[in-house]
Coordinates of C-alpha atoms in Angstrom, one line a residue:
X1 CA -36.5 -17.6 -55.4
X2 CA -38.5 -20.5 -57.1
X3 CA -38.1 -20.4 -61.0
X4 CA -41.1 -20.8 -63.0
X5 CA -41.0 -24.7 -63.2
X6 CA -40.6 -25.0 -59.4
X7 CA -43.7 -22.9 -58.7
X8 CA -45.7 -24.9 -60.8
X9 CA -44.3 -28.4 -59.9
X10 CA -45.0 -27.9 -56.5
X11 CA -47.4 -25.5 -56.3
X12 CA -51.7 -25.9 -56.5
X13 CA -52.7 -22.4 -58.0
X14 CA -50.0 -20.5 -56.3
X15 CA -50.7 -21.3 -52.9
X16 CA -49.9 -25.0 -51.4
X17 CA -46.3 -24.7 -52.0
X18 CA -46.0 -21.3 -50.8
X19 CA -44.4 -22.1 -47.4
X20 CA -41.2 -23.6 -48.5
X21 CA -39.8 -20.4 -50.1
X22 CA -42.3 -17.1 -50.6
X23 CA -43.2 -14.6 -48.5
X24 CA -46.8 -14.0 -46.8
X25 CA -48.5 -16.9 -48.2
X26 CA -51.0 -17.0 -45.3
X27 CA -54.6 -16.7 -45.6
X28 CA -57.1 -16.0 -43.0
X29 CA -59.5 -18.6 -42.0
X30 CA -62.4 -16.3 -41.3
X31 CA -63.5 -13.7 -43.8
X32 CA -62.5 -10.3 -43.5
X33 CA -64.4 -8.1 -41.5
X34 CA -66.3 -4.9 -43.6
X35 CA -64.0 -1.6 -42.7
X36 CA -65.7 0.8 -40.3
X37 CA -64.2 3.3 -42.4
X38 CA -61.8 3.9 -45.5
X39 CA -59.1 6.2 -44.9
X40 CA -59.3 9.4 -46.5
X41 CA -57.1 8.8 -49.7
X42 CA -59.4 6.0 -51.2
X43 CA -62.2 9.2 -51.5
X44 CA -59.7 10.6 -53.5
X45 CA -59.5 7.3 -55.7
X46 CA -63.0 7.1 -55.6
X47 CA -64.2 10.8 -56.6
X48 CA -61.5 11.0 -59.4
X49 CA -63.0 7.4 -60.9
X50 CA -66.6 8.8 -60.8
X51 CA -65.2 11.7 -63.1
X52 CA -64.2 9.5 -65.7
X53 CA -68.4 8.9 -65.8
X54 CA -69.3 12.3 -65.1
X55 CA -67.6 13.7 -68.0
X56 CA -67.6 11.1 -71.2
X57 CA -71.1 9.8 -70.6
X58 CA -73.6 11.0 -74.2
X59 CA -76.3 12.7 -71.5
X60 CA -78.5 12.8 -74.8
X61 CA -79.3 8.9 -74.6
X62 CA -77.0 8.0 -71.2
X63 CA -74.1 6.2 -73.0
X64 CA -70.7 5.4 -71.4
X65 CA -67.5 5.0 -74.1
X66 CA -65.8 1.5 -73.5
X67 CA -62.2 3.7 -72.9
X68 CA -60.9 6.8 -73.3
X69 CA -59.2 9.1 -74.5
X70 CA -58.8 6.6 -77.6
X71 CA -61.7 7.0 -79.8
X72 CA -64.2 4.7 -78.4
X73 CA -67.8 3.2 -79.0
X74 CA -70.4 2.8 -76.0
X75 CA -70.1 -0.4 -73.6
X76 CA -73.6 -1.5 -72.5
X77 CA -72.0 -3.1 -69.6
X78 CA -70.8 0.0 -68.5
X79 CA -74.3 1.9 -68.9
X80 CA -75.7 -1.0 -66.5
X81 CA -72.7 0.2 -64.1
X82 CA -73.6 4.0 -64.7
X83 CA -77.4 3.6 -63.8
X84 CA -76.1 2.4 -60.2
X85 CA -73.0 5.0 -60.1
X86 CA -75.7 8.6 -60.7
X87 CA -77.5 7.2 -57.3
X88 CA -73.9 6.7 -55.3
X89 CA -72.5 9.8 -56.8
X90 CA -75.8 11.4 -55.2
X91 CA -75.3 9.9 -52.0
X92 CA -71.9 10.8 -51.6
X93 CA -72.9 14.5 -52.6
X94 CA -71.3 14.3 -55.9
X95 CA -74.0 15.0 -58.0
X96 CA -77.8 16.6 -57.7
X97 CA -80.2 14.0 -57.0
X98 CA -82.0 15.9 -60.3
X99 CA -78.9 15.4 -62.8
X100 CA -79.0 11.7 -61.7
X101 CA -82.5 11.0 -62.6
X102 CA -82.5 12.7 -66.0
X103 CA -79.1 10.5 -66.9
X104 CA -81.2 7.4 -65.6
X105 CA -84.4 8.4 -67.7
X106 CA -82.2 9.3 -70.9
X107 CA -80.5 6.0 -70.9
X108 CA -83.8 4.2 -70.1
X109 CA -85.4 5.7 -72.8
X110 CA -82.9 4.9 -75.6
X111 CA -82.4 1.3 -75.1
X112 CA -86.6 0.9 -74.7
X113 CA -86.8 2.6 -77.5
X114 CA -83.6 1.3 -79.8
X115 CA -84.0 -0.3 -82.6
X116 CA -84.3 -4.3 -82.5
X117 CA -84.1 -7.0 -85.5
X118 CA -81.8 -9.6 -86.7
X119 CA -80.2 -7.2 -89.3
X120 CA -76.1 -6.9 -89.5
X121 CA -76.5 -3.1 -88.9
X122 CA -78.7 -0.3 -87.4
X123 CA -79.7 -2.3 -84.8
X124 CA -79.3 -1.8 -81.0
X125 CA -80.0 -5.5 -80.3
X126 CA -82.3 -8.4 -81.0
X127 CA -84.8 -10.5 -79.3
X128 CA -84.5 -8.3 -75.8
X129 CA -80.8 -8.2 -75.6
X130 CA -78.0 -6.0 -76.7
X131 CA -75.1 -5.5 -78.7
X132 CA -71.8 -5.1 -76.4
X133 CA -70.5 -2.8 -78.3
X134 CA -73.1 0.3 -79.7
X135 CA -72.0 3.5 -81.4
X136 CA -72.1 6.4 -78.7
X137 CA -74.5 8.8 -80.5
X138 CA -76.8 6.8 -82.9
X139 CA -76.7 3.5 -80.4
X140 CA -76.1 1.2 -83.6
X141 CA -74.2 -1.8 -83.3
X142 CA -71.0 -0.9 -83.6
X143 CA -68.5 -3.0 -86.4
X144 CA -69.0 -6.6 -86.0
X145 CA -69.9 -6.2 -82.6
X146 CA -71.8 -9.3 -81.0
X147 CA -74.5 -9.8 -79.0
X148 CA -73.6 -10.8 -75.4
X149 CA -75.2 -11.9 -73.3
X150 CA -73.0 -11.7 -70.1
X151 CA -72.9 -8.0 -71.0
X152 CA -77.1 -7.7 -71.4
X153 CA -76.8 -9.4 -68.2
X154 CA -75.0 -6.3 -66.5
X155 CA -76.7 -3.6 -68.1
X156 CA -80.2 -5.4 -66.8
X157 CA -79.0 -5.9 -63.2
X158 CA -78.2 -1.9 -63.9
X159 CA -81.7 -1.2 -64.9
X160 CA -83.0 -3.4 -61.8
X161 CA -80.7 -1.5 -59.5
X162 CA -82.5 1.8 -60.6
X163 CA -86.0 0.4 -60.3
X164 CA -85.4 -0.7 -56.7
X165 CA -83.3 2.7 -55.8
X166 CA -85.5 5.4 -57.9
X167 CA -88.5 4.6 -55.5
X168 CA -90.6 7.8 -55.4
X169 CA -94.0 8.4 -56.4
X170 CA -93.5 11.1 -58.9
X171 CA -94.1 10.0 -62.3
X172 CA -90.5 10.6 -62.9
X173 CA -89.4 7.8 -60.7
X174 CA -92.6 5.9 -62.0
X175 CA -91.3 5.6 -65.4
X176 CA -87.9 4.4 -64.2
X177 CA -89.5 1.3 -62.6
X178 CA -92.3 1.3 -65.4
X179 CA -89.1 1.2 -67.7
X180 CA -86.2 -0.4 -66.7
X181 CA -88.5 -3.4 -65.2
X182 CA -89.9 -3.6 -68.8
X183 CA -86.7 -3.8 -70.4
X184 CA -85.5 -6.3 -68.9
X185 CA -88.4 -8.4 -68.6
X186 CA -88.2 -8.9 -72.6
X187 CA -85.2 -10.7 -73.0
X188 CA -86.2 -14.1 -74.9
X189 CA -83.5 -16.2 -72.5
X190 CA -85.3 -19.4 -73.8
X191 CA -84.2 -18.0 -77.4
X192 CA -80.6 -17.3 -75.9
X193 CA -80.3 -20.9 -74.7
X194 CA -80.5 -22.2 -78.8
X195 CA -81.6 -25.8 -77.8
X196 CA -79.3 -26.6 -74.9
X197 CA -79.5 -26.2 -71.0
X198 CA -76.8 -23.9 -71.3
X199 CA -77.1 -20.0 -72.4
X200 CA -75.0 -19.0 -75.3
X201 CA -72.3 -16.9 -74.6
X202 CA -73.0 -14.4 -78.0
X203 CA -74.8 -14.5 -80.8
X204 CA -74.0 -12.2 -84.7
X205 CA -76.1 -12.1 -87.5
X206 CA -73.5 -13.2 -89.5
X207 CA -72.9 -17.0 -88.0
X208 CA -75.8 -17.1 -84.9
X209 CA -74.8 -18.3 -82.1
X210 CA -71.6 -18.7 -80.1
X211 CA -70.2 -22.2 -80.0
X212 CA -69.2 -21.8 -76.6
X213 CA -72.1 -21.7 -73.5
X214 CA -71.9 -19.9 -70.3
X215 CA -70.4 -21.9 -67.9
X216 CA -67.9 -22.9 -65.5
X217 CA -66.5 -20.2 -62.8
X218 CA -66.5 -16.9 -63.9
X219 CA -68.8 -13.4 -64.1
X220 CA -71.2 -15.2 -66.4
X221 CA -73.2 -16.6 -63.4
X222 CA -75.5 -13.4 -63.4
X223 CA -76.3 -14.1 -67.0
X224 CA -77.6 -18.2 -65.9
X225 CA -79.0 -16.0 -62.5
X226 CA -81.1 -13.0 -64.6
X227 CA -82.2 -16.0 -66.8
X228 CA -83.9 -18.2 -64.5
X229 CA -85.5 -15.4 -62.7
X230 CA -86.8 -13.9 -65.5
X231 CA -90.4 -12.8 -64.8
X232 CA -91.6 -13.5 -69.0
X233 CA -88.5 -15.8 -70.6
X234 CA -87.5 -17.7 -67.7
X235 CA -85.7 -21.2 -68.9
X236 CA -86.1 -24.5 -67.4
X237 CA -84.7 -25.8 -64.5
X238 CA -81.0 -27.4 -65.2
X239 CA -79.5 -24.2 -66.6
X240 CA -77.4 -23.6 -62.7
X241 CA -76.3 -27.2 -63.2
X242 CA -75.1 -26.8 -66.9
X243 CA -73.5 -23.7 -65.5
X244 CA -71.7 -25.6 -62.8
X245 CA -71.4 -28.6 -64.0
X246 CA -67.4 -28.1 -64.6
X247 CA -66.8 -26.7 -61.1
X248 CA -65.1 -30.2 -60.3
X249 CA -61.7 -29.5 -62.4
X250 CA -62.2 -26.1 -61.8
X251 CA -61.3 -26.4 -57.7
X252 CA -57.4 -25.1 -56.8
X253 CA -56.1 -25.4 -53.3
X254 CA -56.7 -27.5 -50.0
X255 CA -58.1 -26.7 -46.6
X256 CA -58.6 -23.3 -45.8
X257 CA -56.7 -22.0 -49.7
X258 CA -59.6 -24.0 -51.4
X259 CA -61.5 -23.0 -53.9
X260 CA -63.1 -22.1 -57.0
X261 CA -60.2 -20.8 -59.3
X262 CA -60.2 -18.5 -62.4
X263 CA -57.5 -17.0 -63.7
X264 CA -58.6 -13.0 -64.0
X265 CA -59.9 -11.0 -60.9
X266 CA -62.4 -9.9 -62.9
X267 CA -64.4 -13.2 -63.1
X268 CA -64.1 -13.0 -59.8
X269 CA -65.4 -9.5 -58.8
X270 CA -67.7 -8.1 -61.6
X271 CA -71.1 -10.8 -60.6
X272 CA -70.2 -9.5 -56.8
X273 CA -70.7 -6.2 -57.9
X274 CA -74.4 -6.7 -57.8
X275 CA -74.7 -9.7 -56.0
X276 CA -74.5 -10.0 -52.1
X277 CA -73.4 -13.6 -51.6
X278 CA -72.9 -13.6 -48.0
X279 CA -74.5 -16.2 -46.5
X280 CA -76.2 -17.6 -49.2
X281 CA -75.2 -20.8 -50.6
X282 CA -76.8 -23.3 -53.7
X283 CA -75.9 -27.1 -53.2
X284 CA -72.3 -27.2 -54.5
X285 CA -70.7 -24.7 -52.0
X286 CA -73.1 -26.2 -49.0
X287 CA -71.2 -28.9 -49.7
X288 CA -68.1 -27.1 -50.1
X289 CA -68.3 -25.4 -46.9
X290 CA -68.2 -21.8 -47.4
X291 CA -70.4 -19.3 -49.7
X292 CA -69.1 -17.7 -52.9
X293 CA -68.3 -14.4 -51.0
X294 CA -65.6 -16.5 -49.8
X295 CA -64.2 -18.0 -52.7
X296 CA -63.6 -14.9 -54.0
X297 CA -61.6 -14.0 -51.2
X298 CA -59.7 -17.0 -51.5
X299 CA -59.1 -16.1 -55.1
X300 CA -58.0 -12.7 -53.9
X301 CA -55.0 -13.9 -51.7
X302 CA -54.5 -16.9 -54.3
X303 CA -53.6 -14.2 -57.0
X304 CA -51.1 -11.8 -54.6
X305 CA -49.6 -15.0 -53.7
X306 CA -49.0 -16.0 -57.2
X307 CA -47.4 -12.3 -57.7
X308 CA -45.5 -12.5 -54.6
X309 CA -44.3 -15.9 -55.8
X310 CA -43.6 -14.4 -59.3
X311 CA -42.3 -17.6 -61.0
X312 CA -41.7 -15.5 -64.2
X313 CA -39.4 -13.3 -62.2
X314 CA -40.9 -10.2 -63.7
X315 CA -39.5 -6.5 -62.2
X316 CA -42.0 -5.3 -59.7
X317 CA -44.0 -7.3 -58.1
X318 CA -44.3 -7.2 -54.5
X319 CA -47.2 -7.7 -51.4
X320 CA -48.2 -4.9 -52.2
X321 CA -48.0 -4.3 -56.1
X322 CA -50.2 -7.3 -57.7
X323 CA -53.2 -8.1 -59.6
X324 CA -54.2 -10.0 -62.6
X325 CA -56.7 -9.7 -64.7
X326 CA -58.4 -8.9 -68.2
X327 CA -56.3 -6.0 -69.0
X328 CA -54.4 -3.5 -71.5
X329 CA -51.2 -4.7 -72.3
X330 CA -48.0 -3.0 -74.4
X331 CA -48.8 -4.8 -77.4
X332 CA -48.1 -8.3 -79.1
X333 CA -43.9 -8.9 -79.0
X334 CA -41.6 -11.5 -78.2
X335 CA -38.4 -9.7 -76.6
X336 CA -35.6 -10.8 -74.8
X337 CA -36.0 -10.7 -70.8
X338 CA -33.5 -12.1 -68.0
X339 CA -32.0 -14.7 -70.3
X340 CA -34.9 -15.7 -71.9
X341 CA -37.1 -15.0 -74.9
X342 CA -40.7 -13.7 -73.5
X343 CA -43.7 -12.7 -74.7
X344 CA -46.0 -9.7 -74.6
X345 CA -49.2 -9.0 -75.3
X346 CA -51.9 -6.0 -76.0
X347 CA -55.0 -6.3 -74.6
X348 CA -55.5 -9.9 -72.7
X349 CA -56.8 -12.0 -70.3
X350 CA -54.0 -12.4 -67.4
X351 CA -53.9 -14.8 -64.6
X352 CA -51.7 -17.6 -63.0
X353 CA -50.2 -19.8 -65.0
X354 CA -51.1 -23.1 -63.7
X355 CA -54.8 -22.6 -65.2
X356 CA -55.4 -23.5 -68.8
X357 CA -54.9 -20.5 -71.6
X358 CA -53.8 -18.4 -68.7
X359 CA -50.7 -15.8 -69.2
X360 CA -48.7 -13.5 -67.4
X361 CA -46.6 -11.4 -69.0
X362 CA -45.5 -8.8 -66.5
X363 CA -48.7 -6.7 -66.7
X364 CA -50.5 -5.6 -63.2
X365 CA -53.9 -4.1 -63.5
X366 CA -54.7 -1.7 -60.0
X367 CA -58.9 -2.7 -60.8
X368 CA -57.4 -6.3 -60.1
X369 CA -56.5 -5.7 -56.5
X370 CA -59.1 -3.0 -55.8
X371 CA -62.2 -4.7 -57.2
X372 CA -61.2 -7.2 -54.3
X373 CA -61.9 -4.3 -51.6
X374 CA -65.3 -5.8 -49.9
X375 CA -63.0 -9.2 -50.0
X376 CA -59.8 -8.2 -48.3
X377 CA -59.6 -4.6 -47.3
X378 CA -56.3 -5.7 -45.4
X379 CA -54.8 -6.4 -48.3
X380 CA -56.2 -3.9 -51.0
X381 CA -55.6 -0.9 -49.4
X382 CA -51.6 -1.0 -49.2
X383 CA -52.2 -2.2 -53.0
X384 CA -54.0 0.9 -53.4
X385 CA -51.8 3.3 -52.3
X386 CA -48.5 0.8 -53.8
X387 CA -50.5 1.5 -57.3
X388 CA -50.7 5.5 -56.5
X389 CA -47.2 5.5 -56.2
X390 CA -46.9 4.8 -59.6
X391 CA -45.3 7.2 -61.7
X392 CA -47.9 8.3 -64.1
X393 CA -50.5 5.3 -63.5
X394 CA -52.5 7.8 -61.2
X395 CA -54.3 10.6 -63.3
X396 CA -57.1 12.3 -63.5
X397 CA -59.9 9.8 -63.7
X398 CA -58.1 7.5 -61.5
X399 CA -55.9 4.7 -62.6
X400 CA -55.0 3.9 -65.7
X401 CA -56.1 0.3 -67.0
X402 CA -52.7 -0.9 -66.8
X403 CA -48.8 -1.4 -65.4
X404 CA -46.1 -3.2 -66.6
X405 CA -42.5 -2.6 -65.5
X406 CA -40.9 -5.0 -66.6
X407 CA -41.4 -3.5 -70.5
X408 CA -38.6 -0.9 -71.0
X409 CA -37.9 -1.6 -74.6
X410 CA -37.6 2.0 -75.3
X411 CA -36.9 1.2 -79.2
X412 CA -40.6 -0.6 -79.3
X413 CA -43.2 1.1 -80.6
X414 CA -46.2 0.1 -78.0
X415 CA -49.8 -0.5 -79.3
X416 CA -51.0 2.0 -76.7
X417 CA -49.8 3.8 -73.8
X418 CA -46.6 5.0 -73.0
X419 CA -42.9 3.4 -71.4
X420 CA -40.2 4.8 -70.1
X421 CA -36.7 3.5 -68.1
X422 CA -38.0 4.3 -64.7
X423 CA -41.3 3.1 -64.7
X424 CA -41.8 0.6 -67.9
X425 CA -45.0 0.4 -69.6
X426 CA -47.9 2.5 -68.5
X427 CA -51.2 1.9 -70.3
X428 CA -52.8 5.3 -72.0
X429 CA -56.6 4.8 -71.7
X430 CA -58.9 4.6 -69.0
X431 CA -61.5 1.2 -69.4
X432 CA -65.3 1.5 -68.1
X433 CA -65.8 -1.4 -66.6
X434 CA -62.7 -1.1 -64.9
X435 CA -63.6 2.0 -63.3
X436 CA -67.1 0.8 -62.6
X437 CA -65.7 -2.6 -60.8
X438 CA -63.6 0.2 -58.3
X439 CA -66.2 2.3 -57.9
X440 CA -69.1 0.2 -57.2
X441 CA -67.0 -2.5 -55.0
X442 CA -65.6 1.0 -52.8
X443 CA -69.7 1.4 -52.5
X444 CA -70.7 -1.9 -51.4
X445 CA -67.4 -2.0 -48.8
X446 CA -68.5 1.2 -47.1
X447 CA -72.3 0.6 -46.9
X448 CA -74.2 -2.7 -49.0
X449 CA -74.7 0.3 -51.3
X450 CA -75.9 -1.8 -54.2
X451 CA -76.0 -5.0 -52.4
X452 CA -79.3 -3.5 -49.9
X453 CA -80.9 -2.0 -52.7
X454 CA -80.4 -6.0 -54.9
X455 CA -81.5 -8.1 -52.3
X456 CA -84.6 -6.5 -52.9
X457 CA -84.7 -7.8 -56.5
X458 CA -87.8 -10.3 -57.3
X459 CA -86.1 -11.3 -60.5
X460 CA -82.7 -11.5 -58.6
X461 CA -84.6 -13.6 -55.5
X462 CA -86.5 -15.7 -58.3
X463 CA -83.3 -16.7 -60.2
X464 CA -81.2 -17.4 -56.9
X465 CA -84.1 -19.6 -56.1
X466 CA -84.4 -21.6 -58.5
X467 CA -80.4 -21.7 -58.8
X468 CA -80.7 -23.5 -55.4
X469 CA -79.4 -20.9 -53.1
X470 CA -80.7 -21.2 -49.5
X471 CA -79.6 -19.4 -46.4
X472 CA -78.9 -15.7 -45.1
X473 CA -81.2 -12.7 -47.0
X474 CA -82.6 -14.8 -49.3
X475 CA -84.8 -16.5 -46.9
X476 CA -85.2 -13.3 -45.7
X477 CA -88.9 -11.4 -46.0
X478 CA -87.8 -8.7 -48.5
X479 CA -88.5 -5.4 -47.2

């Protein structure tokens, strides 16, 4: 087995020294095909992970809690989510097409009608945008919560989805559009942009902006995407260059293994949610060769290899049990582990080592792996049913946020959770986005569910424009 200092000596993200020593390192050279038909067990995953929505969301003002059971304020990420989960969950005969529409109106009508202004407290948002984090009845921001606008970002391209799905003429279905189109036409991008070709990543009454821009590889591209598109705030032209003006250190792999890395699923898998990028290409992956679909797949096998690899030698990872990503974690501790001193973390960003600020530290997340369903179904689905296998990761709503079993400290009190001799460190709460990222991926690998209903999108089609994108649907008459 390589040790940790062999795999990253002779290793390019996991993958180009794969052959000498680890199992399965292969990865297809044509992207996967879209399953005909997922076996009968992922409905099972999927119905259970709509519940979590079904029964936490405030129907009073359409507000989804962050996590639960802990105590929890609303993620505005999430509600974005939840506007296109009511219309799936109708689809699949989950819900009345009538319950879905009134949870659409109520959360339309709260965050058109939330308070805005540059105040520290009792305010939703400011200037069109959002506070990620908003108290679940009142819709206040919620502690020292910032304003983010990667997370604005999602809960638009949710409002978007539900103006292009709701398409009636009732007035019901009129005010949806009427709505949701208005909202998001009034974020001040310009404003968000504070000077620079980049967009800020946050801003807080207390210090303004964020330091840091939105850029590089990761989910932030809808943010840049929803800014140049925008139909009343739309920034100059440069921002998609700012964006990806660091992809050059950013590429991991060679020939058919190459590709855009970053270090948690996630930032591979939550812009995908919304965006079909089949196809369609701006003028750094023309030259690259292959479409950003693509690199996500890549990024997909890259991470199962890293795990299959596993230079940390941590308990439990296999083919089949991997995935990392922004996760729960059994709390902050340095412990002793197979000769050496180790250390844990709560809550985190996880990913292969050989990226800057990246850890691992045992903890698999099953959104990691499933997210990547329209990807690599070949792959996800023994993941899936790996993760199921579980004891006690598989409940209710689904899975639980997160896995570790390499964490059998028994005399440690964890931050969250619970652990055990047999199966380590399960995580105790159940995170929105997490459950979104399942659900919705699930939706667009059976049927384009919200891919079809985004290509639609002018503000989608406007930003993708101007981003540079050419080829497949977007050249495409929209129907």
């Amino acid at each position: 087995m390589l040790d940790r200092r062999t795999f990253l000596a002779n290793t390019s993200f996991g993958l180009a020294g794969l052959a000498s020593g680890c199992a399965d390192p292969a990865i297809p050279v044509t992207p996967s095909p879209k399953p005909p038909a997922l076996p009968d067990f992922y409905e099972e995953i999927e119905y259970r992970t709509f519940r979590y929505f079904r029964d936490t969301v405030n129907a009073a003002n359409g507000l989804i809690p962050d996590r639960w059971p802990s105590p929890s304020a609303a993620n505005i990420a999430a509600v974005g989510a939840a506007l296109a989960i009511w219309p799936m969950a109708v689809d699949r005969g989950w819900i009345s097409r009538d319950l879905a529409l009134t949870l659409t109106r109520a959360a339309l009508r709260f965050f058109d009608e939330a308070p805005q202004g540059e105040g520290p407290s009792g305010m939703s948002g400011h200037r069109g945008f959002f506070y990620r984090l908003i108290d679940m009845r009142s819709g206040a921001r919620y502690k020292k919560a910032e304003i983010s606008s990667v997370d604005t970002a999602s809960l638009h391209l949710g409002m978007l989805f539900a103006a292009g799905w709701w398409s009636g003429d009732n007035e019901d279905e009129q005010e949806v559009r009427r709505r949701a189109t208005d909202i998001v036409d009034r974020a001040e991008w310009l404003w968000f942009q504070n000077g620079s070709a980049e967009i800020s990543q946050s801003w807080r009454p207390e210090g303004g902006f964020a330091r840091s821009g939105v850029i590089g590889y990761n989910e932030g591209l809808t943010a840049v995407l929803l800014a140049l598109g925008s139909a009343r705030h739309a920034v100059e032209d440069g921002a998609w260059e700012a964006w990806s003006a660091p992809y050059p250190r950013l590429w991991r792999g060679e020939g058919e293994t190459r590709h855009l890395a970053y270090g948690p699923l996630c930032g591979h898998q939550l812009g995908h949610m919304w965006i079909d990028f089949r196809g369609i290409r701006d003028t750094v992956m023309r030259g690259a060769g292959f479409d950003y679909f693509e690199n996500s797949r890549r990024a997909t096998y890259a991470n199962r290899a890293y795990c299959i690899a596993n230079p940390m030698r941590w308990d439990g990872y296999s083919a089949d049990l991997w995935g990392l990503t922004a996760s729960d974690g059994p709390g902050a501790f340095q412990l002793p582990f197979k000769g050496e001193t180790r250390t844990f973390h709560g809550y985190a960003r996880r990913g292969p080592l050989d990226l800057p600020g990246e850890r691992d530290d045992g903890t698999l997340s099953p959104a990691a792996s499933l997210g990547s369903l329209p990807f690599a179904p070949e792959i996800v689905l023994p993941a899936a049913k790996a993760f199921m296998a579980v004891p006690g990761l598989y409940r209710e709503y689904g899975f639980l946020n997160g896995y570790n079993p390499s964490f059998r400290f028994t005399d440690r009190k964890v931050e969250t959770g619970n652990l055990n001799l047999q199966s380590g460190w399960v995580a105790g709460d159940y995170l929105a986005l997490t459950q979104a990222l399942i659900l919705v991926q699930a939706a667009n690998a059976r049927s384009d569910f919200v891919w079809k209903i985004m290509r639609r999108s002018p503000v989608l089609r406007r930003g993708l424009t101007r981003a540079g994108f050419t080829g497949g649907w977007i050249e495409q008459k929209s129907d």
